[in-house]
């Protein structure tokens, strides 16, 4: 949706009916999270996802929809996508990788961002985290979709999930028109 | 799991160590008890959604035994 702003010439005064107001700024800000921890890889993360709902958390506009790990956007536009990964291992690992994969034809996905955490075992069970982020030009909500994956070096590494606070999370913010 | 110390303290910690990938889910993710534990139908592997190869839930006893094992290992390592 295009956003319109009212600009008045200097010295011009008057009243604009509230029915004519057009809200500017962010029109979609949505956030999801992994509710349940898993070990080893998931490509894509296909289940145990929920829209944030803890007291105090909020969103703006229409929600993303999700099915088997495939996220669909509520409207076209340029979106910032942020994938925060939290992981844990009892040991050392060179990488725990999160990827954002997008499609523009609702069929073939390509990775547009990857981020890696490493864990040096400071004590029994050590945490790590990393962030992957990208902008995505959603020109068509039927064809432009996104999914997320985790790959690991050590198959014992866990990706952390929670249904009460964001640990591994997915944030979608519409910045403007396509 | 205790998010400060890393000590296993929940059956989910044991479940994660029994099989890989997203093989289990909860009917109520706000109430993660054994009665609400279910197998997922599908998991993501190499970019595809495939059948979950885990076809049977472990017993509650087996999960609790695994949790105790993890806790003992953690306690021994942090004595």
mmCIF file of C-alpha atoms in Angstrom:
data_model
loop_
_atom_site.group_PDB
_atom_site.id
_atom_site.type_symbol
_atom_site.label_atom_id
_atom_site.label_comp_id
_atom_site.label_asym_id
_atom_site.label_seq_id
_atom_site.Cartn_x
_atom_site.Cartn_y
_atom_site.Cartn_z
ATOM 1 C CA UNK A 1 0.000 0.000 0.000
ATOM 2 C CA UNK A 2 1.384 3.411 -0.913
ATOM 3 C CA UNK A 3 1.770 5.811 1.981
ATOM 4 C CA UNK A 4 0.637 9.409 1.617
ATOM 5 C CA UNK A 5 1.650 12.360 3.720
ATOM 6 C CA UNK A 6 -0.011 15.774 3.949
ATOM 7 C CA UNK A 7 2.226 18.801 3.425
ATOM 8 C CA UNK A 8 0.873 22.285 4.128
ATOM 9 C CA UNK A 9 2.298 25.475 2.699
ATOM 10 C CA UNK A 10 3.686 27.912 5.231
ATOM 11 C CA UNK A 11 0.943 29.966 6.788
ATOM 12 C CA UNK A 12 -1.846 27.669 5.696
ATOM 13 C CA UNK A 13 -4.039 26.499 8.509
ATOM 14 C CA UNK A 14 -7.083 24.335 8.629
ATOM 15 C CA UNK A 15 -8.549 21.115 9.902
ATOM 16 C CA UNK A 16 -8.248 17.733 8.244
ATOM 17 C CA UNK A 17 -11.034 15.304 8.970
ATOM 18 C CA UNK A 18 -9.788 12.186 10.706
ATOM 19 C CA UNK A 19 -11.461 10.184 7.948
ATOM 20 C CA UNK A 20 -8.840 11.594 5.605
ATOM 21 C CA UNK A 21 -5.842 10.644 7.713
ATOM 22 C CA UNK A 22 -3.439 8.194 6.143
ATOM 23 C CA UNK A 23 -1.057 6.579 8.573
ATOM 24 C CA UNK A 24 2.604 6.739 7.608
ATOM 25 C CA UNK A 25 5.548 4.700 8.823
ATOM 26 C CA UNK A 26 5.724 0.947 9.276
ATOM 27 C CA UNK A 27 2.648 -0.915 8.018
ATOM 28 C CA UNK A 28 3.790 -4.483 8.792
ATOM 29 C CA UNK A 29 6.004 -5.558 11.684
ATOM 30 C CA UNK A 30 5.580 -9.181 12.593
ATOM 31 C CA UNK A 31 7.574 -11.585 14.715
ATOM 32 C CA UNK A 32 7.605 -15.351 15.091
ATOM 33 C CA UNK A 33 9.679 -17.740 17.130
ATOM 34 C CA UNK A 34 10.730 -21.334 17.459
ATOM 35 C CA UNK A 35 8.801 -22.823 20.367
ATOM 36 C CA UNK A 36 10.722 -26.044 20.817
ATOM 37 C CA UNK A 37 14.416 -26.850 20.901
ATOM 38 C CA UNK A 38 15.807 -29.360 18.432
ATOM 39 C CA UNK A 39 19.166 -30.992 17.836
ATOM 40 C CA UNK A 40 21.166 -31.273 14.604
ATOM 41 C CA UNK A 41 20.017 -29.757 11.302
ATOM 42 C CA UNK A 42 16.608 -28.680 10.015
ATOM 43 C CA UNK A 43 16.312 -27.655 6.379
ATOM 44 C CA UNK A 44 13.888 -26.033 6.473
ATOM 45 C CA UNK A 45 12.718 -25.404 10.011
ATOM 46 C CA UNK A 46 9.306 -26.914 9.395
ATOM 47 C CA UNK A 47 7.400 -26.996 12.669
ATOM 48 C CA UNK A 48 7.071 -25.637 16.192
ATOM 49 C CA UNK A 49 6.688 -22.051 15.047
ATOM 50 C CA UNK A 50 4.384 -19.472 16.592
ATOM 51 C CA UNK A 51 3.646 -15.787 16.321
ATOM 52 C CA UNK A 52 4.925 -14.050 19.451
ATOM 53 C CA UNK A 53 2.273 -13.807 22.122
ATOM 54 C CA UNK A 54 3.953 -13.153 25.439
ATOM 55 C CA UNK A 55 2.440 -10.363 27.510
ATOM 56 C CA UNK A 56 3.933 -7.080 26.340
ATOM 57 C CA UNK A 57 4.923 -8.241 22.886
ATOM 58 C CA UNK A 58 3.251 -6.562 19.932
ATOM 59 C CA UNK A 59 3.046 -6.487 16.166
ATOM 60 C CA UNK A 60 1.831 -4.069 13.500
ATOM 61 C CA UNK A 61 -0.517 -4.785 10.627
ATOM 62 C CA UNK A 62 -1.462 -8.067 9.042
ATOM 63 C CA UNK A 63 0.338 -11.227 10.091
ATOM 64 C CA UNK A 64 2.696 -13.379 8.110
ATOM 65 C CA UNK A 65 1.251 -16.818 7.482
ATOM 66 C CA UNK A 66 3.223 -20.030 7.790
ATOM 67 C CA UNK A 67 2.836 -23.584 6.549
ATOM 68 C CA UNK A 68 5.488 -26.299 6.940
ATOM 69 C CA UNK A 69 8.085 -23.606 7.485
ATOM 70 C CA UNK A 70 7.191 -21.580 4.383
ATOM 71 C CA UNK A 71 6.284 -17.990 5.263
ATOM 72 C CA UNK A 72 3.932 -15.930 3.109
ATOM 73 C CA UNK A 73 3.838 -12.132 3.249
ATOM 74 C CA UNK A 74 0.591 -10.225 3.852
ATOM 75 C CA UNK A 75 1.324 -7.616 1.167
ATOM 76 C CA UNK A 76 3.932 -6.654 -1.396
ATOM 77 C CA UNK A 77 6.821 -4.372 -0.464
ATOM 78 C CA UNK A 78 10.424 -4.272 0.605
ATOM 79 C CA UNK A 79 10.795 -6.298 3.785
ATOM 80 C CA UNK A 80 13.626 -6.565 6.245
ATOM 81 C CA UNK A 81 13.916 -10.159 7.446
ATOM 82 C CA UNK A 82 15.883 -10.944 10.557
ATOM 83 C CA UNK A 83 16.693 -14.461 11.737
ATOM 84 C CA UNK A 84 18.188 -14.708 15.222
ATOM 85 C CA UNK A 85 19.628 -18.091 16.093
ATOM 86 C CA UNK A 86 20.523 -19.276 19.571
ATOM 87 C CA UNK A 87 22.315 -22.570 20.014
ATOM 88 C CA UNK A 88 23.871 -24.762 22.653
ATOM 89 C CA UNK A 89 26.432 -27.550 22.790
ATOM 90 C CA UNK A 90 28.323 -29.545 25.342
ATOM 91 C CA UNK A 91 31.572 -29.356 23.379
ATOM 92 C CA UNK A 92 33.280 -27.294 20.697
ATOM 93 C CA UNK A 93 31.957 -26.573 17.253
ATOM 94 C CA UNK A 94 33.283 -24.459 14.409
ATOM 95 C CA UNK A 95 29.877 -23.475 13.111
ATOM 96 C CA UNK A 96 26.166 -23.539 13.705
ATOM 97 C CA UNK A 97 24.720 -21.930 10.605
ATOM 98 C CA UNK A 98 21.410 -20.214 10.012
ATOM 99 C CA UNK A 99 20.258 -19.386 6.494
ATOM 100 C CA UNK A 100 17.475 -17.295 5.014
ATOM 101 C CA UNK A 101 16.223 -18.782 1.741
ATOM 102 C CA UNK A 102 13.829 -16.999 -0.584
ATOM 103 C CA UNK A 103 11.888 -17.817 -3.711
ATOM 104 C CA UNK A 104 10.427 -15.467 -6.287
ATOM 105 C CA UNK A 105 8.600 -18.205 -8.208
ATOM 106 C CA UNK A 106 7.121 -20.194 -5.308
ATOM 107 C CA UNK A 107 9.333 -23.091 -6.321
ATOM 108 C CA UNK A 108 13.108 -22.799 -6.291
ATOM 109 C CA UNK A 109 14.735 -21.331 -3.212
ATOM 110 C CA UNK A 110 18.146 -19.755 -2.977
ATOM 111 C CA UNK A 111 20.076 -18.711 0.092
ATOM 112 C CA UNK A 112 20.388 -14.942 0.404
ATOM 113 C CA UNK A 113 22.015 -14.746 3.811
ATOM 114 C CA UNK A 114 23.893 -17.078 6.116
ATOM 115 C CA UNK A 115 25.327 -16.492 9.543
ATOM 116 C CA UNK A 116 27.405 -18.740 11.751
ATOM 117 C CA UNK A 117 27.939 -19.062 15.463
ATOM 118 C CA UNK A 118 30.814 -20.991 16.968
ATOM 119 C CA UNK A 119 30.956 -22.531 20.403
ATOM 120 C CA UNK A 120 34.069 -22.992 22.518
ATOM 121 C CA UNK A 121 33.106 -25.166 25.441
ATOM 122 C CA UNK A 122 33.644 -22.892 28.425
ATOM 123 C CA UNK A 123 31.658 -25.236 30.657
ATOM 124 C CA UNK A 124 29.228 -28.125 30.311
ATOM 125 C CA UNK A 125 26.617 -26.759 27.866
ATOM 126 C CA UNK A 126 27.748 -23.460 26.364
ATOM 127 C CA UNK A 127 25.527 -21.059 24.454
ATOM 128 C CA UNK A 128 26.142 -19.326 21.138
ATOM 129 C CA UNK A 129 24.177 -17.013 18.875
ATOM 130 C CA UNK A 130 24.237 -15.345 15.487
ATOM 131 C CA UNK A 131 21.997 -13.146 13.358
ATOM 132 C CA UNK A 132 21.190 -13.389 9.658
ATOM 133 C CA UNK A 133 19.420 -10.493 7.989
ATOM 134 C CA UNK A 134 18.386 -9.426 4.516
ATOM 135 C CA UNK A 135 16.044 -7.192 2.559
ATOM 136 C CA UNK A 136 13.567 -8.980 0.333
ATOM 137 C CA UNK A 137 11.662 -7.385 -2.547
ATOM 138 C CA UNK A 138 8.228 -8.981 -2.347
ATOM 139 C CA UNK A 139 6.717 -8.142 -5.715
ATOM 140 C CA UNK A 140 4.057 -10.846 -5.585
ATOM 141 C CA UNK A 141 2.737 -12.455 -2.417
ATOM 142 C CA UNK A 142 1.913 -15.711 -4.208
ATOM 143 C CA UNK A 143 5.401 -16.248 -5.567
ATOM 144 C CA UNK A 144 7.738 -14.489 -3.122
ATOM 145 C CA UNK A 145 8.189 -16.551 0.028
ATOM 146 C CA UNK A 146 10.825 -17.239 2.624
ATOM 147 C CA UNK A 147 12.012 -20.152 4.728
ATOM 148 C CA UNK A 148 14.796 -20.709 7.225
ATOM 149 C CA UNK A 149 17.298 -23.487 7.765
ATOM 150 C CA UNK A 150 19.842 -24.644 10.284
ATOM 151 C CA UNK A 151 22.940 -26.671 9.469
ATOM 152 C CA UNK A 152 25.567 -27.802 11.925
ATOM 153 C CA UNK A 153 29.075 -29.148 12.131
ATOM 154 C CA UNK A 154 28.391 -31.112 15.302
ATOM 155 C CA UNK A 155 25.141 -33.083 15.171
ATOM 156 C CA UNK A 156 24.739 -32.738 18.941
ATOM 157 C CA UNK A 157 24.278 -28.973 18.694
ATOM 158 C CA UNK A 158 20.838 -27.730 19.704
ATOM 159 C CA UNK A 159 18.881 -24.809 18.279
ATOM 160 C CA UNK A 160 17.006 -23.251 21.174
ATOM 161 C CA UNK A 161 13.283 -22.614 21.184
ATOM 162 C CA UNK A 162 10.830 -21.284 23.725
ATOM 163 C CA UNK A 163 7.153 -20.403 23.755
ATOM 164 C CA UNK A 164 7.511 -17.776 26.461
ATOM 165 C CA UNK A 165 10.419 -15.658 25.222
ATOM 166 C CA UNK A 166 12.210 -15.223 21.905
ATOM 167 C CA UNK A 167 15.303 -17.384 21.624
ATOM 168 C CA UNK A 168 15.416 -18.379 17.975
ATOM 169 C CA UNK A 169 13.181 -15.845 16.234
ATOM 170 C CA UNK A 170 12.070 -14.473 12.871
ATOM 171 C CA UNK A 171 11.238 -10.806 12.372
ATOM 172 C CA UNK A 172 9.534 -9.329 9.306
ATOM 173 C CA UNK A 173 9.338 -5.564 8.853
ATOM 174 C CA UNK A 174 7.844 -3.907 5.800
ATOM 175 C CA UNK A 175 9.969 -0.859 5.052
ATOM 176 C CA UNK A 176 8.200 0.478 1.983
ATOM 177 C CA UNK A 177 6.797 -0.173 -1.434
ATOM 178 C CA UNK A 178 8.371 -2.555 -3.892
ATOM 179 C CA UNK B 1 17.146 -26.396 30.614
ATOM 180 C CA UNK B 2 18.303 -23.801 33.032
ATOM 181 C CA UNK B 3 19.180 -20.947 30.682
ATOM 182 C CA UNK B 4 21.767 -19.576 33.093
ATOM 183 C CA UNK B 5 23.694 -22.684 34.058
ATOM 184 C CA UNK B 6 22.821 -24.974 31.159
ATOM 185 C CA UNK B 7 21.750 -27.751 33.543
ATOM 186 C CA UNK B 8 19.058 -29.981 31.980
ATOM 187 C CA UNK B 9 15.829 -29.630 33.956
ATOM 188 C CA UNK B 10 12.983 -30.463 31.573
ATOM 189 C CA UNK B 11 11.872 -33.458 29.514
ATOM 190 C CA UNK B 12 12.432 -31.382 26.351
ATOM 191 C CA UNK B 13 16.171 -31.481 27.127
ATOM 192 C CA UNK B 14 16.049 -35.257 27.084
ATOM 193 C CA UNK B 15 13.879 -35.458 23.971
ATOM 194 C CA UNK B 16 16.370 -33.347 22.033
ATOM 195 C CA UNK B 17 19.099 -35.853 22.778
ATOM 196 C CA UNK B 18 17.052 -38.931 21.851
ATOM 197 C CA UNK B 19 16.641 -38.122 18.129
ATOM 198 C CA UNK B 20 17.746 -35.422 15.685
ATOM 199 C CA UNK B 21 15.764 -32.735 13.876
ATOM 200 C CA UNK B 22 12.207 -31.599 14.676
ATOM 201 C CA UNK B 23 10.814 -35.044 15.403
ATOM 202 C CA UNK B 24 8.477 -34.018 18.217
ATOM 203 C CA UNK B 25 5.986 -31.271 18.944
ATOM 204 C CA UNK B 26 3.531 -30.260 21.660
ATOM 205 C CA UNK B 27 -0.220 -29.940 21.472
ATOM 206 C CA UNK B 28 0.218 -26.980 23.819
ATOM 207 C CA UNK B 29 3.652 -25.378 23.651
ATOM 208 C CA UNK B 30 2.859 -23.405 26.811
ATOM 209 C CA UNK B 31 2.395 -26.637 28.725
ATOM 210 C CA UNK B 32 5.187 -29.004 27.798
ATOM 211 C CA UNK B 33 4.199 -32.140 29.669
ATOM 212 C CA UNK B 34 4.346 -35.744 28.504
ATOM 213 C CA UNK B 35 0.585 -35.891 27.885
ATOM 214 C CA UNK B 36 0.967 -33.104 25.332
ATOM 215 C CA UNK B 37 3.895 -34.683 23.505
ATOM 216 C CA UNK B 38 3.348 -35.760 19.881
ATOM 217 C CA UNK B 39 5.403 -36.848 16.893
ATOM 218 C CA UNK B 40 5.627 -34.400 14.014
ATOM 219 C CA UNK B 41 4.376 -35.804 10.733
ATOM 220 C CA UNK B 42 7.038 -34.132 8.599
ATOM 221 C CA UNK B 43 10.560 -32.788 9.024
ATOM 222 C CA UNK B 44 12.785 -30.626 6.854
ATOM 223 C CA UNK B 45 15.767 -32.447 5.314
ATOM 224 C CA UNK B 46 18.057 -31.059 2.618
ATOM 225 C CA UNK B 47 15.508 -28.500 1.532
ATOM 226 C CA UNK B 48 12.611 -30.940 1.365
ATOM 227 C CA UNK B 49 9.688 -31.763 3.628
ATOM 228 C CA UNK B 50 9.795 -35.509 4.251
ATOM 229 C CA UNK B 51 8.132 -38.027 6.531
ATOM 230 C CA UNK B 52 9.371 -38.104 10.094
ATOM 231 C CA UNK B 53 11.436 -41.280 10.417
ATOM 232 C CA UNK B 54 10.690 -41.454 14.128
ATOM 233 C CA UNK B 55 7.432 -43.360 14.323
ATOM 234 C CA UNK B 56 7.029 -44.079 18.003
ATOM 235 C CA UNK B 57 7.070 -41.845 21.036
ATOM 236 C CA UNK B 58 9.420 -42.914 23.803
ATOM 237 C CA UNK B 59 7.792 -43.833 27.063
ATOM 238 C CA UNK B 60 7.645 -41.298 29.862
ATOM 239 C CA UNK B 61 9.935 -43.558 31.880
ATOM 240 C CA UNK B 62 12.527 -43.655 29.108
ATOM 241 C CA UNK B 63 12.470 -39.861 28.832
ATOM 242 C CA UNK B 64 12.843 -39.390 32.561
ATOM 243 C CA UNK B 65 15.713 -41.876 32.608
ATOM 244 C CA UNK B 66 17.433 -39.907 29.838
ATOM 245 C CA UNK B 67 16.883 -36.663 31.716
ATOM 246 C CA UNK B 68 18.412 -38.108 34.870
ATOM 247 C CA UNK B 69 21.380 -39.314 32.825
ATOM 248 C CA UNK B 70 21.916 -35.819 31.413
ATOM 249 C CA UNK B 71 21.590 -34.230 34.830
ATOM 250 C CA UNK B 72 24.102 -36.645 36.330
ATOM 251 C CA UNK B 73 26.569 -35.918 33.550
ATOM 252 C CA UNK B 74 26.118 -32.178 34.043
ATOM 253 C CA UNK B 75 26.499 -32.449 37.823
ATOM 254 C CA UNK B 76 29.651 -34.540 37.508
ATOM 255 C CA UNK B 77 31.167 -32.079 35.059
ATOM 256 C CA UNK B 78 30.369 -29.104 37.279
ATOM 257 C CA UNK B 79 31.345 -30.470 40.677
#
